[in-house]
Short mmCIF file of C-alpha atoms in Angstrom, two decimals:
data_model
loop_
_atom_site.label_atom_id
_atom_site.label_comp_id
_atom_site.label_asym_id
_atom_site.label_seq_id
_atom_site.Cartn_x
_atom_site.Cartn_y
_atom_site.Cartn_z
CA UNK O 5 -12.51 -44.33 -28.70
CA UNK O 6 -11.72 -41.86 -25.78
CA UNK O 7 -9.37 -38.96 -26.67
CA UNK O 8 -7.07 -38.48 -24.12
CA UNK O 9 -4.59 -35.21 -24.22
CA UNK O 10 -1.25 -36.01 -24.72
CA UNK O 11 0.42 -36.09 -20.88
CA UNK O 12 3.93 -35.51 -22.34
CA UNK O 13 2.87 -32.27 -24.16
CA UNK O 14 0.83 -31.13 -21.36
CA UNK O 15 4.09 -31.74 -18.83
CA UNK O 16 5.93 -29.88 -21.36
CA UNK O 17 3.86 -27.03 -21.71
CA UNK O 18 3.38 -26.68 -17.91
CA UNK O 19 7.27 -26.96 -17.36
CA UNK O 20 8.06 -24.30 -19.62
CA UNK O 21 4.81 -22.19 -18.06
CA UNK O 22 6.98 -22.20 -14.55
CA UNK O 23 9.66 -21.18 -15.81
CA UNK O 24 8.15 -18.10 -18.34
CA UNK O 25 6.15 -16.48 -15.03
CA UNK O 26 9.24 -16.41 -12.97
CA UNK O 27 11.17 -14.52 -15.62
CA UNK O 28 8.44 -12.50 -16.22
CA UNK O 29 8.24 -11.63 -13.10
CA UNK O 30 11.43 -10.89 -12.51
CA UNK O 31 11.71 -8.31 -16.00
CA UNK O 32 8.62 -6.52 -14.54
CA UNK O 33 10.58 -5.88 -10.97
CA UNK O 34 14.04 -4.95 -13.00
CA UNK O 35 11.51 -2.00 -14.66
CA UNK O 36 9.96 -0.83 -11.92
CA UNK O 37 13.37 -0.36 -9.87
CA UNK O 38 14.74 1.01 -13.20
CA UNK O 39 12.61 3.73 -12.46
CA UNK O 40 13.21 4.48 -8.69
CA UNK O 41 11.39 4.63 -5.48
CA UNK O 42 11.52 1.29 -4.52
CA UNK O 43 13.01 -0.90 -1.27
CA UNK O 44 14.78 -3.76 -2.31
CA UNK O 45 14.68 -6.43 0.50
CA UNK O 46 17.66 -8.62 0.27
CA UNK O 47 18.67 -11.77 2.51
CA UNK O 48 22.66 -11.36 3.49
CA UNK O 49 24.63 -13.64 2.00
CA UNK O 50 26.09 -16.35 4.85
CA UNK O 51 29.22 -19.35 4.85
CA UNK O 52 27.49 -21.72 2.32
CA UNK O 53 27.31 -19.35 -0.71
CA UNK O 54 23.29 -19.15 -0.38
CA UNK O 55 21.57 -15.45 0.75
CA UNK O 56 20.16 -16.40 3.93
CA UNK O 57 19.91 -15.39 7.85
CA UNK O 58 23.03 -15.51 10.15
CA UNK O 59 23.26 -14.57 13.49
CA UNK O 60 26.87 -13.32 13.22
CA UNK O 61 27.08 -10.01 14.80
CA UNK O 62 30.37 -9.52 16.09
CA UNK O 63 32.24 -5.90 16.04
CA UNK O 64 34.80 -7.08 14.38
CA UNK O 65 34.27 -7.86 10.53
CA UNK O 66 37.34 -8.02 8.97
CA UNK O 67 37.54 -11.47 8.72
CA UNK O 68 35.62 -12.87 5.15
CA UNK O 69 32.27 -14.76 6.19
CA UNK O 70 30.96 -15.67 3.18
CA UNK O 71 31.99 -18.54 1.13
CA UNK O 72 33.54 -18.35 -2.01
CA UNK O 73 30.17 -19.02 -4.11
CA UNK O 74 28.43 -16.00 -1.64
CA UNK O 75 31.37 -13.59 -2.00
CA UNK O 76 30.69 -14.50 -6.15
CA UNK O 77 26.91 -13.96 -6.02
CA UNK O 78 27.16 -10.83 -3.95
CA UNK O 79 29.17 -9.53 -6.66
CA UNK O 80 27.58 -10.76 -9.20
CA UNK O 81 24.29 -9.23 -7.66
CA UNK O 82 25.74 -6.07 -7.68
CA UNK O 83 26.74 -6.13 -11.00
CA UNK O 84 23.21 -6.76 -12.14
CA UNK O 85 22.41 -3.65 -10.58
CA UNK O 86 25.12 -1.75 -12.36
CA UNK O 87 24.43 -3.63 -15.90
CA UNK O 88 20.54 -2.90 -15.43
CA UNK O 89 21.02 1.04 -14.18
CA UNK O 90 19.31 0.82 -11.43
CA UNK O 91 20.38 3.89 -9.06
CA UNK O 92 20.58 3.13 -5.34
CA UNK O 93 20.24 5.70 -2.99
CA UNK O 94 21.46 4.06 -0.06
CA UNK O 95 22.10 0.72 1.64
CA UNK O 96 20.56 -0.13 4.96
CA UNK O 97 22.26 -3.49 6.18
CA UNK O 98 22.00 -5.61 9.78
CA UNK O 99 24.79 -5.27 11.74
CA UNK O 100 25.77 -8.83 11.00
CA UNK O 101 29.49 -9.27 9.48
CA UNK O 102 27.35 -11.82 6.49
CA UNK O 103 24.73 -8.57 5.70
CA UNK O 104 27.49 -6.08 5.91
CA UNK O 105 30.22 -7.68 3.61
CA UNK O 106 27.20 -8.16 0.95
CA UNK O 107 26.48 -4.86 1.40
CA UNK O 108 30.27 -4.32 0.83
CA UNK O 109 30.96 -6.14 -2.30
CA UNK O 110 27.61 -5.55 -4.06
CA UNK O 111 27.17 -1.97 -3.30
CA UNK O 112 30.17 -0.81 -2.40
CA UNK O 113 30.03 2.14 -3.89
CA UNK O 114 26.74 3.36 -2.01
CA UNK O 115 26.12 4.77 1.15
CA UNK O 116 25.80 1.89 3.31
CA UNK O 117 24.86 2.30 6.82
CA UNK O 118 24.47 -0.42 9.61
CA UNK O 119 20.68 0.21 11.13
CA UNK O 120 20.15 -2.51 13.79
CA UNK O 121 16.00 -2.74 12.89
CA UNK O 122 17.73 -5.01 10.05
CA UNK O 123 19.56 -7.31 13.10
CA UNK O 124 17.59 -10.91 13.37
CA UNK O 125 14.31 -10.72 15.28
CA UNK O 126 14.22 -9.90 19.05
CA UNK O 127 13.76 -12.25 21.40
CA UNK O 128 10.40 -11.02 22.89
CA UNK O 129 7.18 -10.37 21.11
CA UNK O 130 7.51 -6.52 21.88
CA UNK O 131 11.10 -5.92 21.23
CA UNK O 132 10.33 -7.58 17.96
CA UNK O 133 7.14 -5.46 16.75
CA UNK O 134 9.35 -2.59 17.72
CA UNK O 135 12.12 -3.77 15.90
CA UNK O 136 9.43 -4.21 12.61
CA UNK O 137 8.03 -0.79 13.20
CA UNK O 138 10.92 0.36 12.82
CA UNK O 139 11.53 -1.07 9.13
CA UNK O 140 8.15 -0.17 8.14
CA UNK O 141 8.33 2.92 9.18
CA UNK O 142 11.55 3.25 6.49
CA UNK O 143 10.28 1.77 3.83
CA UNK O 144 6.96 4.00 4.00
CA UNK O 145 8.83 7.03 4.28
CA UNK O 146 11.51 6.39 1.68
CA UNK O 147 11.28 9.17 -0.80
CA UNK O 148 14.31 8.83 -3.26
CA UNK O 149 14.58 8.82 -6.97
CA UNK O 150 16.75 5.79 -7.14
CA UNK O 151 16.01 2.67 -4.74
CA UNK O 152 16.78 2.24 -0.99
CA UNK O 153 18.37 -1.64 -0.59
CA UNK O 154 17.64 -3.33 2.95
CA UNK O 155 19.94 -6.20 3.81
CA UNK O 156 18.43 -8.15 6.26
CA UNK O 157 17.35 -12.07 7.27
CA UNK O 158 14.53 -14.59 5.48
CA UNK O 159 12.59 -14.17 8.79
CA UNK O 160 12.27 -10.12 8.80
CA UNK O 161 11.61 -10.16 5.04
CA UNK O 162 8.61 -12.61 6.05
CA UNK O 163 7.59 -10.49 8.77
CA UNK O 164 7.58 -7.23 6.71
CA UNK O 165 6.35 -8.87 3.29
CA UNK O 166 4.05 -12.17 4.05
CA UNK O 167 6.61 -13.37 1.50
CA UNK O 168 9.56 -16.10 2.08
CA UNK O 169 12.20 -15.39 -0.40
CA UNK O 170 13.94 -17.73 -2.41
CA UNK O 171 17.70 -18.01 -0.92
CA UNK O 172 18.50 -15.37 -4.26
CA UNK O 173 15.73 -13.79 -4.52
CA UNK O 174 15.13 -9.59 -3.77
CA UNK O 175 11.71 -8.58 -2.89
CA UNK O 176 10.90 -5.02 -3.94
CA UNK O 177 8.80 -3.31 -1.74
CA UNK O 178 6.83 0.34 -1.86
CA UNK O 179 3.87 1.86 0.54
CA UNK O 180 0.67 0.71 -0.22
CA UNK O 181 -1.83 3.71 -1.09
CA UNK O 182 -3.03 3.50 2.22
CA UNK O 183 0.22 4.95 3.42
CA UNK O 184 0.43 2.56 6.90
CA UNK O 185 1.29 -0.56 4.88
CA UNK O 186 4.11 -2.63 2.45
CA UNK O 187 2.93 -3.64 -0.83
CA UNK O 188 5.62 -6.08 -2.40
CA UNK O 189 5.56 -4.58 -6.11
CA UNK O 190 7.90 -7.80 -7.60
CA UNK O 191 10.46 -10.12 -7.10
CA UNK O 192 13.78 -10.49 -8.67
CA UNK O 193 15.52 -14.06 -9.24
CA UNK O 194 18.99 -13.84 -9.14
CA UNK O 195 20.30 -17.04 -9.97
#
Protein backbone atom coordinates (compact mmCIF):
# COMPACT_ATOMS: atom_id res chain seq x y z
CA UNK A 1 0.00 0.00 0.00
CA UNK A 2 1.37 3.53 -0.97
CA UNK A 3 0.94 6.25 1.70
CA UNK A 4 -0.09 9.21 0.22
CA UNK A 5 -0.25 12.64 2.46
CA UNK A 6 -3.47 13.83 2.98
CA UNK A 7 -4.04 16.74 0.03
CA UNK A 8 -6.82 18.38 2.11
CA UNK A 9 -4.53 18.85 5.19
CA UNK A 10 -1.67 19.83 3.15
CA UNK A 11 -4.09 22.66 1.25
CA UNK A 12 -5.04 23.58 4.63
CA UNK A 13 -1.85 23.99 6.12
CA UNK A 14 -0.47 25.90 3.09
CA UNK A 15 -3.63 28.26 3.11
CA UNK A 16 -3.23 29.22 6.53
CA UNK A 17 0.88 29.47 5.85
CA UNK A 18 -0.12 32.55 3.28
CA UNK A 19 -1.95 34.09 5.30
CA UNK A 20 0.47 33.83 8.81
CA UNK A 21 3.67 35.41 6.62
CA UNK A 22 1.68 38.31 5.45
CA UNK A 23 0.64 39.24 8.96
CA UNK A 24 3.83 38.62 10.11
CA UNK A 25 5.14 40.66 7.95
CA UNK A 26 3.13 43.29 8.37
CA UNK A 27 3.64 43.26 12.70
CA UNK A 28 7.42 43.35 11.95
CA UNK A 29 6.96 46.74 9.65
CA UNK A 30 4.30 48.27 12.39
CA UNK A 31 7.64 47.80 14.94
CA UNK A 32 10.10 49.05 13.05
CA UNK A 33 8.08 52.39 12.15
CA UNK A 34 7.06 52.32 15.86
CA UNK A 35 10.45 53.18 16.37
CA UNK A 36 11.18 55.95 13.75
CA UNK A 37 13.40 56.66 10.87
CA UNK A 38 11.61 55.13 8.30
CA UNK A 39 9.87 56.31 4.67
CA UNK A 40 6.62 55.00 4.29
CA UNK A 41 5.79 54.72 0.52
CA UNK A 42 2.13 54.96 0.01
CA UNK A 43 0.01 54.73 -3.38
CA UNK A 44 -2.74 57.80 -3.32
CA UNK A 45 -5.91 56.74 -3.00
CA UNK A 46 -8.01 57.37 -6.58
CA UNK A 47 -12.20 57.31 -7.68
CA UNK A 48 -12.69 53.50 -7.13
CA UNK A 49 -11.85 53.31 -3.38
CA UNK A 50 -8.45 51.28 -4.20
CA UNK A 51 -4.75 53.19 -3.42
CA UNK A 52 -3.50 53.43 -6.79
CA UNK A 53 -1.90 55.94 -9.54
CA UNK A 54 -3.98 58.87 -11.00
CA UNK A 55 -2.93 61.33 -13.23
CA UNK A 56 -5.17 64.07 -11.76
CA UNK A 57 -3.14 67.09 -11.26
CA UNK A 58 -5.22 69.97 -11.53
CA UNK A 59 -4.68 73.31 -9.24
CA UNK A 60 -7.73 73.19 -8.10
CA UNK A 61 -8.56 70.39 -5.40
CA UNK A 62 -11.43 71.27 -3.70
CA UNK A 63 -13.59 69.09 -5.32
CA UNK A 64 -13.59 65.24 -3.42
CA UNK A 65 -11.77 62.64 -5.84
CA UNK A 66 -11.87 59.75 -4.04
CA UNK A 67 -14.74 57.48 -3.72
CA UNK A 68 -16.53 56.87 -0.76
CA UNK A 69 -14.65 53.41 0.07
CA UNK A 70 -11.05 55.58 -0.63
CA UNK A 71 -12.11 58.61 1.43
CA UNK A 72 -12.94 55.49 4.27
CA UNK A 73 -9.60 53.71 3.84
CA UNK A 74 -7.59 56.88 3.85
CA UNK A 75 -9.03 57.46 7.11
CA UNK A 76 -9.00 54.46 8.31
CA UNK A 77 -5.19 54.30 7.32
CA UNK A 78 -4.56 57.12 9.27
CA UNK A 79 -6.09 55.94 12.15
CA UNK A 80 -3.86 52.90 12.18
CA UNK A 81 -1.15 55.20 12.43
CA UNK A 82 -2.62 57.04 15.36
CA UNK A 83 -3.86 53.62 17.17
CA UNK A 84 -0.24 52.07 16.55
CA UNK A 85 1.86 55.47 17.70
CA UNK A 86 3.67 55.77 15.04
CA UNK A 87 5.05 59.54 14.89
CA UNK A 88 5.24 61.11 11.43
CA UNK A 89 7.45 63.76 10.81
CA UNK A 90 6.17 64.95 7.70
CA UNK A 91 4.13 64.11 4.60
CA UNK A 92 5.58 64.40 1.14
CA UNK A 93 2.58 63.92 -1.39
CA UNK A 94 2.35 64.30 -5.55
CA UNK A 95 0.72 67.15 -6.54
CA UNK A 96 -2.22 65.10 -7.68
CA UNK A 97 -5.76 66.19 -6.06
CA UNK A 98 -6.12 61.80 -5.30
CA UNK A 99 -2.35 61.91 -3.32
CA UNK A 100 -3.11 65.19 -1.72
CA UNK A 101 -6.68 64.57 -0.23
CA UNK A 102 -5.09 61.14 1.23
CA UNK A 103 -2.57 63.02 2.51
CA UNK A 104 -5.40 65.27 3.88
CA UNK A 105 -7.64 62.90 5.61
CA UNK A 106 -5.00 60.40 6.85
CA UNK A 107 -2.47 62.79 8.07
CA UNK A 108 -4.03 65.73 8.43
CA UNK A 109 -2.56 66.72 11.22
CA UNK A 110 1.14 66.56 9.79
CA UNK A 111 3.10 68.73 7.83
CA UNK A 112 2.19 67.86 4.44
CA UNK A 113 3.90 69.39 1.60
CA UNK A 114 3.27 68.90 -2.23
CA UNK A 115 6.97 67.90 -3.77
CA UNK A 116 6.42 67.25 -7.51
CA UNK A 117 9.41 64.24 -7.56
CA UNK A 118 6.16 62.35 -6.15
CA UNK A 119 4.03 63.55 -9.60
CA UNK A 120 3.63 60.29 -12.09
CA UNK A 121 6.76 59.49 -14.09
CA UNK A 122 8.09 61.91 -16.78
CA UNK A 123 7.63 61.39 -20.07
CA UNK A 124 11.31 60.99 -21.18
CA UNK A 125 13.88 58.60 -19.89
CA UNK A 126 15.95 61.61 -18.40
CA UNK A 127 13.28 63.74 -16.96
CA UNK A 128 12.28 60.55 -15.27
CA UNK A 129 15.77 59.40 -13.64
CA UNK A 130 15.82 62.99 -12.55
CA UNK A 131 12.56 62.91 -11.23
CA UNK A 132 13.77 59.36 -9.17
CA UNK A 133 16.94 61.00 -8.06
CA UNK A 134 15.20 63.21 -6.65
CA UNK A 135 13.14 60.74 -4.26
CA UNK A 136 16.13 58.83 -3.51
CA UNK A 137 17.95 61.42 -2.68
CA UNK A 138 15.01 62.09 0.24
CA UNK A 139 14.62 59.05 1.45
CA UNK A 140 18.57 58.62 1.97
CA UNK A 141 18.85 61.75 3.66
CA UNK A 142 15.79 61.55 5.90
CA UNK A 143 17.03 61.88 9.41
CA UNK A 144 13.90 62.14 11.76
CA UNK A 145 12.89 60.36 14.87
CA UNK A 146 9.42 59.63 13.74
CA UNK A 147 8.76 58.49 9.95
CA UNK A 148 8.69 60.61 6.74
CA UNK A 149 5.31 59.31 4.58
CA UNK A 150 5.68 59.65 0.63
CA UNK A 151 2.41 59.64 -1.26
CA UNK A 152 3.03 58.81 -4.57
CA UNK A 153 1.89 56.25 -7.69
CA UNK A 154 2.35 52.10 -8.01
CA UNK A 155 4.83 52.96 -10.84
CA UNK A 156 7.37 55.32 -8.73
CA UNK A 157 7.09 52.96 -5.74
CA UNK A 158 8.32 50.20 -8.38
CA UNK A 159 10.89 52.36 -9.66
CA UNK A 160 12.31 53.33 -6.20
CA UNK A 161 11.65 49.81 -4.44
CA UNK A 162 11.78 46.80 -7.21
CA UNK A 163 8.53 46.21 -5.33
CA UNK A 164 4.76 46.50 -6.80
CA UNK A 165 2.52 47.19 -3.94
CA UNK A 166 -0.60 45.69 -3.26
CA UNK A 167 -3.45 48.47 -4.03
CA UNK A 168 -3.31 48.86 0.28
CA UNK A 169 -0.26 48.11 0.89
CA UNK A 170 2.75 50.79 2.43
CA UNK A 171 6.24 49.89 1.69
CA UNK A 172 8.67 51.11 4.34
CA UNK A 173 11.77 52.11 3.10
CA UNK A 174 15.37 53.20 4.83
CA UNK A 175 19.10 53.68 3.19
CA UNK A 176 20.85 50.71 2.68
CA UNK A 177 24.36 50.69 4.61
CA UNK A 178 25.89 51.58 1.56
CA UNK A 179 24.37 55.00 1.88
CA UNK A 180 23.58 55.43 -2.26
CA UNK A 181 20.72 52.92 -2.12
CA UNK A 182 16.78 51.99 -0.76
CA UNK A 183 16.46 48.97 1.22
CA UNK A 184 12.61 48.19 1.65
CA UNK A 185 12.73 47.17 5.52
CA UNK A 186 8.72 45.73 5.39
CA UNK A 187 5.48 46.02 4.15
CA UNK A 188 2.29 46.89 5.79
CA UNK A 189 -1.23 45.37 4.63
CA UNK A 190 -3.86 47.56 5.22
CA UNK A 191 -6.88 45.89 4.40
Amino acid sequence: MIHRPNLWLSSIALLLFSFVLPAQATDAAWAKVQRGGYTILIQGGDASGALSPSSDTSADCSARTLSDRGHQLAQKLGARFAARGVRIDKVLTSSTCNARETARLSFGSSTTEIFTPLDPAAGDDAARKTQLEHVRTTIISFKGSGNLVLLTDRTNIMALTGVTPRPTEAIVAAPAEDGETINVAGRIIFD
